[in-house]
């Protein structure tokens, strides 16, 4: 799978994730109550959905600025989502602990909404069981029978044992499975971030290679000999206006990653790296590396592998074994 395909699939999953924010906003019109913290998440998801839709179409076009912005936005979105998930998970465990401890006032971001939708009950009296004693009425009485409910007090008071309630809520088997799933999803999301950054890096390097007249030279194209020329420099077409300023800001974060050379530049054969153009000047030609690998030449490699030209026939080589003889014409 190519980086372009991977970036497209990752962006598609991000779009599906952000649709939940739109549904959360629509829930407000039905009278559903949301805490300010939950509302902020849904508003952010709606904004992220619009921005992702705009940037996603540039994956196929491989626009350098938009692809770079998409990669950094995906990293930023991953951090924000992780923060929201951590806060909501902590709040849920607090709600469980406070319910087990008998606390009626739930605290935490979104705790009131979680408490309302979780199905928990908050009894007024702390009892372990309830016994109902019914006394029948006379047969001709118009009213029904009388009943008296008696509660057996609980062995522990409400709110006691609250210190270990949080630990019990977290160490529950089902909650531990939830924590494991969250950690696994965070790990996958971190891997997706690396893919998006690698895709943006590939787009930028291909753009540098295709727009450079003399090819990319790390020693002359930049003030730093280890870095390539910035495609969003003020003198470049991509560096004009606010787009150029944004590009310079984004590429300044980890400049050596975007513009630095690799120890192994073999992946850039035909597309990027320390290039020089091949072919006739003025014509569209491919790119090749200035760096020449040490070792046997191509002719020597072919000779060793047995794919070289055939050995001259006996009698056509001079005594020095280097000069071919020209056969003399004979008259018949």
Short mmCIF file of C-alpha atoms in Angstrom, two decimals:
data_model
loop_
_atom_site.label_atom_id
_atom_site.label_comp_id
_atom_site.label_asym_id
_atom_site.label_seq_id
_atom_site.Cartn_x
_atom_site.Cartn_y
_atom_site.Cartn_z
CA UNK A 1 0.00 0.00 0.00
CA UNK A 2 1.37 3.41 -0.95
CA UNK A 3 1.58 6.36 1.41
CA UNK A 4 -1.05 8.18 -0.65
CA UNK A 5 -3.54 5.33 -0.24
CA UNK A 6 -2.77 5.06 3.46
CA UNK A 7 -3.27 8.80 3.95
CA UNK A 8 -6.61 8.63 2.11
CA UNK A 9 -7.88 5.78 4.30
CA UNK A 10 -6.72 7.48 7.49
CA UNK A 11 -8.42 10.72 6.47
CA UNK A 12 -11.62 8.80 5.70
CA UNK A 13 -11.61 7.31 9.20
CA UNK A 14 -11.11 10.80 10.59
CA UNK A 15 -14.15 12.06 8.66
CA UNK A 16 -16.31 9.27 10.06
CA UNK A 17 -15.09 10.08 13.56
CA UNK A 18 -15.92 13.77 13.20
CA UNK A 19 -19.46 13.04 12.02
CA UNK A 20 -20.25 12.21 15.65
CA UNK A 21 -19.72 15.87 16.49
CA UNK A 22 -22.36 16.88 13.97
CA UNK A 23 -24.87 14.45 15.48
CA UNK A 24 -24.05 15.82 18.92
CA UNK A 25 -24.95 19.34 17.76
CA UNK A 26 -28.22 18.05 16.27
CA UNK A 27 -29.09 16.47 19.63
CA UNK A 28 -29.38 19.96 21.11
CA UNK A 29 -32.42 20.66 18.93
CA UNK A 30 -34.22 17.71 20.52
CA UNK A 31 -33.87 19.21 23.99
CA UNK A 32 -31.06 16.92 25.11
CA UNK A 33 -28.97 18.36 27.91
CA UNK A 34 -25.20 18.58 27.42
CA UNK A 35 -22.55 19.81 29.78
CA UNK A 36 -20.36 22.71 28.58
CA UNK A 37 -17.39 20.36 28.29
CA UNK A 38 -19.31 17.95 26.06
CA UNK A 39 -20.67 20.84 23.99
CA UNK A 40 -17.13 22.13 23.40
CA UNK A 41 -16.12 18.71 22.08
CA UNK A 42 -19.02 18.61 19.63
CA UNK A 43 -18.34 22.15 18.41
CA UNK A 44 -14.68 21.29 17.85
CA UNK A 45 -15.63 18.08 16.00
CA UNK A 46 -17.88 20.07 13.65
CA UNK A 47 -15.09 22.54 12.90
CA UNK A 48 -12.62 19.67 12.39
CA UNK A 49 -15.05 17.97 9.99
CA UNK A 50 -15.26 21.05 7.77
CA UNK A 51 -11.48 21.55 7.74
CA UNK A 52 -10.79 17.88 7.02
CA UNK A 53 -13.23 17.86 4.09
CA UNK A 54 -11.40 20.86 2.60
CA UNK A 55 -7.91 19.38 3.03
CA UNK A 56 -8.78 15.80 2.06
CA UNK A 57 -9.28 16.61 -1.63
CA UNK A 58 -5.66 17.75 -1.88
CA UNK A 59 -4.32 14.27 -1.14
CA UNK A 60 -4.87 13.25 -4.75
CA UNK A 61 -3.54 16.58 -6.02
CA UNK A 62 -0.54 16.29 -3.66
CA UNK A 63 -0.53 20.01 -2.92
CA UNK A 64 2.45 20.64 -0.62
CA UNK A 65 0.87 23.22 1.69
CA UNK A 66 -2.47 21.45 2.10
CA UNK A 67 -0.87 18.03 2.65
CA UNK A 68 1.51 19.50 5.22
CA UNK A 69 -1.40 21.23 6.98
CA UNK A 70 -3.43 18.00 6.94
CA UNK A 71 -0.58 16.05 8.53
CA UNK A 72 -0.07 18.56 11.33
CA UNK A 73 -3.81 18.91 11.89
CA UNK A 74 -4.12 15.14 12.23
CA UNK A 75 -1.38 15.17 14.89
CA UNK A 76 -3.09 18.06 16.70
CA UNK A 77 -6.47 16.33 16.48
CA UNK A 78 -4.97 13.16 17.93
CA UNK A 79 -3.68 15.10 20.93
CA UNK A 80 -7.03 16.85 21.47
CA UNK A 81 -8.98 13.60 21.13
CA UNK A 82 -6.64 11.88 23.58
CA UNK A 83 -7.20 14.69 26.09
CA UNK A 84 -10.99 14.48 25.75
CA UNK A 85 -10.90 10.69 26.05
CA UNK A 86 -8.71 10.81 29.14
CA UNK A 87 -10.95 13.39 30.84
CA UNK A 88 -14.17 11.54 30.05
CA UNK A 89 -12.68 8.21 31.13
CA UNK A 90 -11.52 9.70 34.42
CA UNK A 91 -14.95 11.28 34.94
CA UNK A 92 -16.67 7.95 34.30
CA UNK A 93 -14.52 6.20 36.89
CA UNK A 94 -15.25 9.00 39.35
CA UNK A 95 -18.99 8.62 38.74
CA UNK A 96 -18.71 4.89 39.42
CA UNK A 97 -16.68 5.48 42.57
CA UNK A 98 -19.01 8.20 43.85
CA UNK A 99 -22.05 6.02 43.20
CA UNK A 100 -20.51 3.08 45.04
CA UNK A 101 -19.64 5.39 47.92
CA UNK A 102 -23.19 6.73 48.08
CA UNK A 103 -22.35 10.28 47.02
CA UNK A 104 -25.35 12.02 45.49
CA UNK A 105 -23.53 15.05 44.06
CA UNK A 106 -21.46 13.75 41.14
CA UNK A 107 -18.47 15.90 40.21
CA UNK A 108 -16.36 16.06 37.07
CA UNK A 109 -16.66 17.25 33.44
CA UNK A 110 -19.89 15.78 32.08
CA UNK A 111 -20.59 13.90 35.31
CA UNK A 112 -24.20 15.05 35.51
CA UNK A 113 -24.96 13.76 32.01
CA UNK A 114 -23.20 10.47 32.68
CA UNK A 115 -25.11 10.05 35.93
CA UNK A 116 -28.44 10.66 34.21
CA UNK A 117 -27.82 8.25 31.35
CA UNK A 118 -26.06 5.50 33.32
CA UNK A 119 -29.24 4.21 34.99
CA UNK A 120 -27.93 4.69 38.52
CA UNK A 121 -30.39 5.39 41.33
CA UNK A 122 -29.82 7.58 44.35
CA UNK A 123 -31.97 6.26 47.23
CA UNK A 124 -32.96 8.63 49.98
CA UNK A 125 -32.37 6.07 52.74
CA UNK A 126 -29.34 3.84 53.05
CA UNK A 127 -30.84 0.39 53.65
CA UNK A 128 -29.73 -3.10 52.73
CA UNK A 129 -33.25 -4.49 52.16
CA UNK A 130 -36.90 -3.49 52.45
CA UNK A 131 -39.67 -5.56 54.09
CA UNK A 132 -43.34 -4.84 53.33
CA UNK A 133 -46.02 -5.75 55.91
CA UNK A 134 -49.62 -5.66 54.58
CA UNK A 135 -52.72 -5.68 56.77
CA UNK A 136 -55.98 -6.66 55.00
CA UNK A 137 -59.14 -4.52 55.36
CA UNK A 138 -62.60 -5.86 56.27
CA UNK A 139 -64.44 -7.51 53.37
CA UNK A 140 -66.98 -4.72 53.01
CA UNK A 141 -64.46 -1.92 53.20
CA UNK A 142 -64.29 0.23 50.10
CA UNK A 143 -60.57 0.86 50.33
CA UNK A 144 -57.77 -1.61 49.73
CA UNK A 145 -55.37 -3.06 52.22
CA UNK A 146 -52.84 -1.08 54.17
CA UNK A 147 -49.12 -1.75 53.72
CA UNK A 148 -46.14 -0.67 55.75
CA UNK A 149 -42.60 -0.73 54.33
CA UNK A 150 -39.75 -1.25 56.75
CA UNK A 151 -36.13 -0.88 55.77
CA UNK A 152 -33.27 -2.78 57.31
CA UNK A 153 -30.36 -0.36 57.85
CA UNK A 154 -27.20 -1.06 55.88
CA UNK A 155 -24.21 -2.36 57.75
CA UNK A 156 -22.06 0.54 56.49
CA UNK A 157 -23.06 4.16 56.26
CA UNK A 158 -23.44 5.86 52.92
CA UNK A 159 -20.19 7.37 51.84
CA UNK A 160 -18.04 5.12 53.98
CA UNK A 161 -15.38 3.18 52.20
CA UNK A 162 -15.14 5.90 49.54
CA UNK A 163 -11.36 5.81 49.59
CA UNK A 164 -11.27 2.40 47.95
CA UNK A 165 -14.30 2.97 45.73
CA UNK A 166 -12.24 4.55 42.95
CA UNK A 167 -9.71 1.74 43.05
CA UNK A 168 -12.51 -0.82 42.92
CA UNK A 169 -14.12 0.95 39.97
CA UNK A 170 -10.87 1.03 37.99
CA UNK A 171 -9.76 -2.52 38.77
CA UNK A 172 -13.07 -4.01 37.73
CA UNK A 173 -12.58 -6.56 34.93
CA UNK A 174 -14.88 -4.77 32.49
CA UNK A 175 -13.29 -1.40 33.18
CA UNK A 176 -9.81 -2.86 32.74
CA UNK A 177 -10.87 -4.12 29.31
CA UNK A 178 -12.05 -0.61 28.46
CA UNK A 179 -8.70 0.84 29.51
CA UNK A 180 -6.88 -1.72 27.37
CA UNK A 181 -8.98 -0.81 24.33
CA UNK A 182 -8.30 2.90 24.86
CA UNK A 183 -4.54 2.29 25.05
CA UNK A 184 -4.64 0.13 21.91
CA UNK A 185 -6.54 2.83 20.00
CA UNK A 186 -4.03 5.45 21.12
CA UNK A 187 -1.19 3.27 19.85
CA UNK A 188 -2.85 2.86 16.46
CA UNK A 189 -3.51 6.59 16.31
CA UNK A 190 0.17 7.32 16.97
CA UNK A 191 1.13 5.00 14.10
CA UNK A 192 -1.34 6.81 11.83
CA UNK A 193 0.32 10.10 12.77
CA UNK A 194 3.66 8.77 11.52
CA UNK A 195 2.05 7.73 8.23
CA UNK A 196 0.50 11.16 7.69
CA UNK A 197 3.79 12.92 8.44
CA UNK A 198 5.68 10.58 6.09
CA UNK A 199 3.15 11.25 3.31
CA UNK A 200 3.49 15.02 3.72
CA UNK A 201 7.28 14.68 3.68
CA UNK A 202 7.15 12.70 0.44
CA UNK A 203 4.90 15.33 -1.18
CA UNK A 204 7.21 18.17 -0.14
CA UNK A 205 10.33 16.43 -1.45
CA UNK A 206 8.68 15.59 -4.75
CA UNK A 207 7.59 19.22 -5.05
CA UNK A 208 11.14 20.41 -4.39
CA UNK A 209 12.52 18.03 -7.02
CA UNK A 210 9.95 18.96 -9.67
CA UNK A 211 10.26 22.74 -9.26
CA UNK A 212 14.05 22.96 -8.97
CA UNK A 213 15.74 23.91 -12.24
CA UNK A 214 19.16 22.65 -11.30
CA UNK A 215 17.94 19.93 -9.01
CA UNK A 216 18.15 19.79 -5.27
CA UNK A 217 21.60 20.41 -3.90
CA UNK A 218 21.90 20.35 -0.14
CA UNK A 219 25.15 22.30 -0.23
CA UNK A 220 24.02 25.30 -2.26
CA UNK A 221 20.23 25.44 -2.11
CA UNK A 222 20.10 26.33 1.58
CA UNK A 223 22.11 28.24 4.14
CA UNK A 224 22.49 24.95 5.98
CA UNK A 225 24.44 22.37 4.01
CA UNK A 226 22.38 19.58 5.59
CA UNK A 227 19.01 21.02 4.52
CA UNK A 228 17.33 21.40 1.16
CA UNK A 229 15.81 24.64 -0.06
CA UNK A 230 12.60 25.69 1.68
CA UNK A 231 9.74 25.43 -0.86
CA UNK A 232 7.81 28.08 1.09
CA UNK A 233 10.59 30.67 1.03
CA UNK A 234 9.48 34.22 0.28
CA UNK A 235 11.17 34.07 -3.13
CA UNK A 236 9.25 30.94 -4.15
CA UNK A 237 5.77 30.87 -5.74
CA UNK A 238 4.49 28.79 -2.82
CA UNK A 239 5.86 31.35 -0.36
CA UNK A 240 3.69 34.28 -1.37
CA UNK A 241 1.00 35.76 0.87
CA UNK A 242 -0.50 34.22 3.98
CA UNK A 243 -0.18 30.75 2.50
CA UNK A 244 3.57 31.15 2.33
CA UNK A 245 3.72 32.39 5.93
CA UNK A 246 1.64 29.43 7.05
CA UNK A 247 3.87 27.05 5.11
CA UNK A 248 7.03 28.50 6.67
CA UNK A 249 5.52 28.15 10.15
CA UNK A 250 4.48 24.54 9.58
CA UNK A 251 7.77 23.48 8.02
CA UNK A 252 9.78 25.23 10.75
CA UNK A 253 8.48 22.61 13.20
CA UNK A 254 10.93 19.79 12.65
CA UNK A 255 12.75 21.47 9.75
CA UNK A 256 15.43 18.79 9.62
CA UNK A 257 12.73 16.13 9.14
CA UNK A 258 11.12 17.92 6.20
CA UNK A 259 14.24 19.24 4.47
CA UNK A 260 17.08 17.13 5.82
CA UNK A 261 18.79 14.37 3.87
CA UNK A 262 18.53 10.72 4.80
CA UNK A 263 21.44 8.46 5.55
CA UNK A 264 20.08 6.18 2.86
CA UNK A 265 18.75 8.16 -0.10
CA UNK A 266 18.06 5.12 -2.25
CA UNK A 267 14.29 5.68 -1.97
CA UNK A 268 14.69 8.94 -3.86
CA UNK A 269 15.93 7.42 -7.11
CA UNK A 270 13.80 8.93 -9.83
CA UNK A 271 11.90 11.30 -7.54
CA UNK A 272 13.95 13.29 -5.04
CA UNK A 273 17.03 13.68 -2.87
CA UNK A 274 20.39 15.19 -3.84
CA UNK A 275 19.38 15.38 -7.45
CA UNK A 276 20.73 16.41 -10.75
CA UNK A 277 18.69 16.27 -13.91
CA UNK A 278 19.51 13.74 -16.55
CA UNK A 279 18.89 14.18 -20.24
CA UNK A 280 19.32 17.10 -22.60
CA UNK A 281 19.04 20.59 -21.17
CA UNK A 282 15.65 22.15 -21.78
CA UNK A 283 13.92 18.80 -21.97
CA UNK A 284 11.95 17.00 -19.31
CA UNK A 285 14.27 14.43 -17.88
CA UNK A 286 14.36 12.19 -14.89
CA UNK A 287 16.33 12.78 -11.73
CA UNK A 288 19.28 10.83 -10.50
CA UNK A 289 21.47 11.02 -7.45
CA UNK A 290 24.76 12.86 -7.57
CA UNK A 291 26.07 10.42 -5.04
CA UNK A 292 27.80 7.46 -6.74
CA UNK A 293 27.84 4.31 -4.75
CA UNK A 294 31.22 2.73 -4.12
CA UNK A 295 31.86 -0.79 -5.38
CA UNK A 296 32.14 -2.58 -8.70
CA UNK A 297 30.82 -0.92 -11.80
CA UNK A 298 27.78 -2.11 -13.68
CA UNK A 299 29.94 -3.84 -16.30
CA UNK A 300 31.80 -5.72 -13.58
CA UNK A 301 28.57 -6.74 -11.87
CA UNK A 302 27.19 -8.06 -15.13
CA UNK A 303 30.39 -9.97 -15.81
CA UNK A 304 30.27 -11.61 -12.41
CA UNK A 305 26.62 -12.55 -12.76
CA UNK A 306 27.12 -13.96 -16.26
CA UNK A 307 24.81 -11.48 -17.99
CA UNK A 308 27.51 -9.49 -19.74
CA UNK A 309 28.41 -9.58 -23.46
CA UNK A 310 29.75 -12.88 -24.82
CA UNK A 311 33.48 -13.56 -24.76
CA UNK A 312 35.17 -12.92 -28.16
CA UNK A 313 35.84 -16.02 -30.19
CA UNK A 314 39.42 -17.38 -30.26
CA UNK A 315 41.59 -15.81 -32.95
CA UNK A 316 40.00 -12.36 -32.97
CA UNK A 317 42.09 -11.01 -30.09
CA UNK A 318 45.66 -9.74 -30.51
CA UNK A 319 48.53 -10.97 -28.41
CA UNK A 320 47.93 -8.31 -25.78
CA UNK A 321 44.45 -9.79 -25.25
CA UNK A 322 43.01 -6.26 -25.49
CA UNK A 323 42.84 -5.39 -29.22
CA UNK A 324 40.46 -7.07 -31.60
CA UNK A 325 41.84 -8.21 -34.95
CA UNK A 326 40.12 -7.09 -38.13
CA UNK A 327 39.69 -10.10 -40.38
CA UNK A 328 41.22 -9.62 -43.82
CA UNK A 329 39.07 -10.08 -46.83
CA UNK A 330 39.97 -13.04 -48.98
CA UNK A 331 39.25 -13.29 -52.67
CA UNK A 332 37.38 -16.35 -53.73
#
